[in-house]
Coordinates of C-alpha atoms in Angstrom, one line a residue:
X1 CA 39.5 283.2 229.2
X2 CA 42.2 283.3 226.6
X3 CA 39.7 285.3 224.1
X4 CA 39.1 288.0 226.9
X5 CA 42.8 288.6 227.3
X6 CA 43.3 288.8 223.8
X7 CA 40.4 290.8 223.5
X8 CA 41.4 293.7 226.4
X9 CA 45.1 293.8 224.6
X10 CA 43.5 294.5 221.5
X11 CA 41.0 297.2 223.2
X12 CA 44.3 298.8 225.4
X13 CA 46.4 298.6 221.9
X14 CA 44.2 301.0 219.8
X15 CA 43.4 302.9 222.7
X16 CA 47.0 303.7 222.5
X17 CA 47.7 304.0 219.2
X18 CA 44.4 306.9 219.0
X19 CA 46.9 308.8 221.8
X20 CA 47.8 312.3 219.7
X21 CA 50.6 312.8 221.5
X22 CA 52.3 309.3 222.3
X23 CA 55.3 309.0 220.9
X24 CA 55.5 305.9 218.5
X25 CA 58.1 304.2 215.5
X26 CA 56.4 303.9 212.0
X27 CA 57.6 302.9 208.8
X28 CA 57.3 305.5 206.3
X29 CA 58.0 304.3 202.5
X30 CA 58.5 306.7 199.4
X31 CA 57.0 305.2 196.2
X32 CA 57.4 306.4 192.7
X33 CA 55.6 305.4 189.6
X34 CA 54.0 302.8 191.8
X35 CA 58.0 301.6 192.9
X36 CA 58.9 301.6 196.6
X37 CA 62.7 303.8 196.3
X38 CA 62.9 304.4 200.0
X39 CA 61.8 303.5 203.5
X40 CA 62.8 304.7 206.7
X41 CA 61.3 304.6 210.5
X42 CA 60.5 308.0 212.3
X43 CA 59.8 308.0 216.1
X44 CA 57.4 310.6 217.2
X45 CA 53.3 311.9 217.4
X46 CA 51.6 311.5 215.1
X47 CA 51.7 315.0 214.1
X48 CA 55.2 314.7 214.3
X49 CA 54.8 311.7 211.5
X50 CA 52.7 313.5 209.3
X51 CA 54.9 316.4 209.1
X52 CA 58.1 314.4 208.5
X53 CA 55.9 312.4 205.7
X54 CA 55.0 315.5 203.8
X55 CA 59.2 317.0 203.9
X56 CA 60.4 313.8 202.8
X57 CA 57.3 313.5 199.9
X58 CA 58.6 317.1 198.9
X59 CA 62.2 315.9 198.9
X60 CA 60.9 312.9 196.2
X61 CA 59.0 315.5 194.4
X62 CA 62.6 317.4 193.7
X63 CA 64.6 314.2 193.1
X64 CA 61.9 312.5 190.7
X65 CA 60.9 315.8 189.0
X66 CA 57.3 315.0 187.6
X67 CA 56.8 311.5 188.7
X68 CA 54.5 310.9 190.8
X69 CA 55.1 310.8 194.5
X70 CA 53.2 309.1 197.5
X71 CA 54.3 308.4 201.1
X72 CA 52.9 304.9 202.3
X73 CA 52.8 305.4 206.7
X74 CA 52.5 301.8 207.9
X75 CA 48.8 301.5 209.8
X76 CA 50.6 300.5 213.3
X77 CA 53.0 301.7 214.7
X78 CA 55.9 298.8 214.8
X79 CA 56.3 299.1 219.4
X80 CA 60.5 300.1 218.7
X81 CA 61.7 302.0 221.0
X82 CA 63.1 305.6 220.3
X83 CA 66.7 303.7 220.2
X84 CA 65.5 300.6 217.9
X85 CA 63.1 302.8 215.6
X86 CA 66.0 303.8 213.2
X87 CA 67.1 300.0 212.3

């Protein structure tokens, strides 16, 4: 019984998490020349995320100059609230 609940949460998670337009924290983290210089939680869609992720990779790309630049989005979303997601 225990496997079936654990199952249907898992099912009912990343049915959520697929949701477009659900709003959701992630964890967004800049690295340069394979060094993590910053990390910050965004609450929004996913779309939302994505373009958040590519102004704050164009923001490295100005600070660090040539270096290279990558935005890491954390696979899950963390379950903050809009409130919480900026800790």
């Amino acid at each position: 019984m225990k496997k079936v609940i654990i199952a249907c949460a898992a099912v009912l998670t990343l049915g959520l998490m697929s949701c477009g337009d659900t709003k959701m924290c992630y964890k967004l983290t800049a690295v340069v020349d394979s060094k993590e210089v910053a990390t910050t939680y965004v609450f929004g869609t996913s779309n939302d995320i994505d373009a958040y992720a590519a102004k704050l990779k164009q923001a490295q790309e100005l600070i660090f100059g040539d270096a290279v630049v990558t935005i890491q989005r954390s696979p899950f979303s963390n379950l903050k609230s809009e409130a919480d997601c900026h800790e």
